[in-house]
Amino acid sequence: MSSQKPHVKLFIPGPTEVAPEVFEAMSKPMIGHRQKVYSDLQKQIKEKLKAVLFAPNHMMFLSASSATGLMEGFLRNCTAKRNLSCICGAFSLRWHEIAIGNGKEADALNVEWGQPYDTNAIDKALATGKYDTITTVYNETSTGVKNDLEALSKVIKKYPDVIWGVDAVSGMMGAKIETEKLGIDFLVASVQKCFALPPGLAIAAISNRAMERAKSIPTRGYYFDFIDYAKYDAKDQTPATPAISLLNGLNFQLDRFIKDGLENRFRKYDEMAEYVRNWAEKFFALYPPRHASSQTVTCIKNTRNLNVSDLNKKLAERNLHISNGYGDLKEKTFRIAHMGELTLADIKEVLSVVEEIWQLNKNGNEKCCSACGGH
Ligand SMILES: *Cc1c(COP(=O)(O)O)cnc(C)c1O
């Protein structure tokens, strides 16, 4: 059998740690995806997802892809006129690139990276009447920003012809999202983040309004044709072969989440986030404003100009791995994810090892000044 070498524990924003009992739940024998036993599985998952996403009237799509695939599907199925792409970092930029790559008319509305959205600017843009979809990110994983869904909801609800897509890839199950009440038409995530499953499966909650829009669009693509999905969903099936093992894992996780209590789960992420934020402010600085800092990933400004790649090499010797900054933010920032199966004890461990490797406590606890970067 496999040797029991300690594995490298991941503190990155996906893929996240997978619990042994989840792997076990995924190792059930295969079933045919046109058999009733499969439909029973999909039906159970759908009902549980409706409960945890607070969306009793949304359709639940389960896609054998990562979330990026369903994001493309949303733009193809719901944009007839023009998309407003709200950008605050690399992942919300991706949604704009998908629109352009699919030949959709789209405008980018940018804020400075590290900042949350400017809802007044969004209101002004939507008031032009040019747009029939708006794409936003909940947790911008590249900058550690959490956008305020309530504030967005208030603005977007003023424009009933605009279909609202939310990339909640790193936020779904990291905090309570009242999907239906907020008026979110399309809420999407991959399972390798807060669901703590291996990658390869994406989940989307889709409103009836979004489905009505899809009916009016003739070229919806093929793999992510929402109308086709709905047709099969009525039989608790998917058009193409589903990721059956991952669905077994998802069903297991949903049972666990519900049994343990969602509020307890969300509180755990808040506690971990608070701990990391305090640590970041003690030794460095937060990249986003504290009030807009994500509950599942903290992005820390590397105010001491320490070498993050070298840190990760040293962490590897201790079987730990954190995340460098994303893209242009590499070395300027680094990120600690606190999602999925991780606990406050794990977070305390990794941060104390970082303190030790970087000798953060050597010259007292305080940064000596912001100008010298702590040297
Ligand atoms: C990870 C992530 C994605 C990409 O997800 P895939 O599973 O690679 O498709 C998109 N958006 C956000 C906010 C993410 O964190």
mmCIF file of N, CA, C and O and ligand atoms in Angstrom, residues 66-68 71 91 94 137 139 141 167 169-170 190 192-193, ligand 1:
data_model
loop_
_atom_site.group_PDB
_atom_site.id
_atom_site.type_symbol
_atom_site.label_atom_id
_atom_site.label_comp_id
_atom_site.label_asym_id
_atom_site.label_seq_id
_atom_site.Cartn_x
_atom_site.Cartn_y
_atom_site.Cartn_z
ATOM 1 N N SER A 66 -14.162 22.869 -14.492
ATOM 2 C CA SER A 66 -13.974 23.822 -13.393
ATOM 3 C C SER A 66 -14.958 24.970 -13.598
ATOM 4 O O SER A 66 -15.674 25.022 -14.604
ATOM 5 N N ALA A 67 -14.988 25.903 -12.658
ATOM 6 C CA ALA A 67 -15.975 26.986 -12.725
ATOM 7 C C ALA A 67 -15.805 27.858 -13.961
ATOM 8 O O ALA A 67 -16.786 28.405 -14.489
ATOM 9 N N THR A 68 -14.587 27.981 -14.434
ATOM 10 C CA THR A 68 -14.337 28.827 -15.607
ATOM 11 C C THR A 68 -15.228 28.413 -16.781
ATOM 12 O O THR A 68 -15.731 29.263 -17.519
ATOM 13 N N MET A 71 -18.600 29.820 -16.217
ATOM 14 C CA MET A 71 -18.550 31.285 -16.385
ATOM 15 C C MET A 71 -18.691 31.625 -17.878
ATOM 16 O O MET A 71 -19.408 32.554 -18.251
ATOM 17 N N PHE A 91 -9.253 37.635 -11.382
ATOM 18 C CA PHE A 91 -10.344 36.710 -11.700
ATOM 19 C C PHE A 91 -11.549 37.430 -12.291
ATOM 20 O O PHE A 91 -12.199 36.913 -13.191
ATOM 21 N N ARG A 94 -10.757 37.951 -15.769
ATOM 22 C CA ARG A 94 -10.948 36.748 -16.577
ATOM 23 C C ARG A 94 -12.343 36.743 -17.205
ATOM 24 O O ARG A 94 -12.516 36.395 -18.369
ATOM 25 N N VAL A 137 -17.238 39.578 -9.180
ATOM 26 C CA VAL A 137 -16.635 38.533 -8.355
ATOM 27 C C VAL A 137 -17.006 38.830 -6.907
ATOM 28 O O VAL A 137 -17.096 39.988 -6.512
ATOM 29 N N ASN A 139 -15.427 37.004 -3.918
ATOM 30 C CA ASN A 139 -14.091 37.060 -3.323
ATOM 31 C C ASN A 139 -13.070 37.158 -4.436
ATOM 32 O O ASN A 139 -12.898 36.191 -5.174
ATOM 33 N N THR A 141 -9.873 36.506 -5.412
ATOM 34 C CA THR A 141 -8.811 35.693 -4.809
ATOM 35 C C THR A 141 -7.413 36.272 -5.058
ATOM 36 O O THR A 141 -6.492 36.038 -4.285
ATOM 37 N N ASP A 167 -19.156 35.356 -9.574
ATOM 38 C CA ASP A 167 -18.097 34.362 -9.398
ATOM 39 C C ASP A 167 -17.862 34.229 -7.901
ATOM 40 O O ASP A 167 -17.294 35.119 -7.267
ATOM 41 N N VAL A 169 -16.296 31.526 -6.640
ATOM 42 C CA VAL A 169 -15.471 30.311 -6.648
ATOM 43 C C VAL A 169 -14.760 30.121 -5.303
ATOM 44 O O VAL A 169 -14.752 29.029 -4.760
ATOM 45 N N SER A 170 -14.193 31.195 -4.764
ATOM 46 C CA SER A 170 -13.461 31.043 -3.501
ATOM 47 C C SER A 170 -14.290 31.474 -2.289
ATOM 48 O O SER A 170 -13.781 31.519 -1.174
ATOM 49 N N SER A 190 -16.193 26.361 -8.059
ATOM 50 C CA SER A 190 -15.536 25.063 -8.250
ATOM 51 C C SER A 190 -15.482 24.378 -6.884
ATOM 52 O O SER A 190 -15.515 25.055 -5.864
ATOM 53 N N GLN A 192 -12.948 22.663 -5.545
ATOM 54 C CA GLN A 192 -11.614 22.485 -4.917
ATOM 55 C C GLN A 192 -11.245 23.635 -3.988
ATOM 56 O O GLN A 192 -10.104 23.751 -3.577
ATOM 57 N N LYS A 193 -12.236 24.488 -3.665
ATOM 58 C CA LYS A 193 -11.938 25.588 -2.740
ATOM 59 C C LYS A 193 -12.656 25.309 -1.421
ATOM 60 O O LYS A 193 -12.259 24.409 -0.705
HETATM 61 C C1 LIG B 1 -9.979 29.762 -8.381
HETATM 62 C C2 LIG B 1 -10.825 30.848 -8.914
HETATM 63 C C3 LIG B 1 -11.312 30.830 -10.232
HETATM 64 C C4 LIG B 1 -10.939 29.776 -11.203
HETATM 65 O O1 LIG B 1 -11.532 28.584 -10.893
HETATM 66 P P1 LIG B 1 -11.275 27.307 -11.797
HETATM 67 O O2 LIG B 1 -11.697 26.217 -10.887
HETATM 68 O O3 LIG B 1 -9.810 27.279 -12.120
HETATM 69 O O4 LIG B 1 -12.107 27.447 -13.006
HETATM 70 C C5 LIG B 1 -12.145 31.834 -10.633
HETATM 71 N N1 LIG B 1 -12.497 32.827 -9.800
HETATM 72 C C6 LIG B 1 -12.034 32.889 -8.548
HETATM 73 C C7 LIG B 1 -12.465 34.023 -7.686
HETATM 74 C C8 LIG B 1 -11.187 31.907 -8.064
HETATM 75 O O5 LIG B 1 -10.742 31.966 -6.803
#
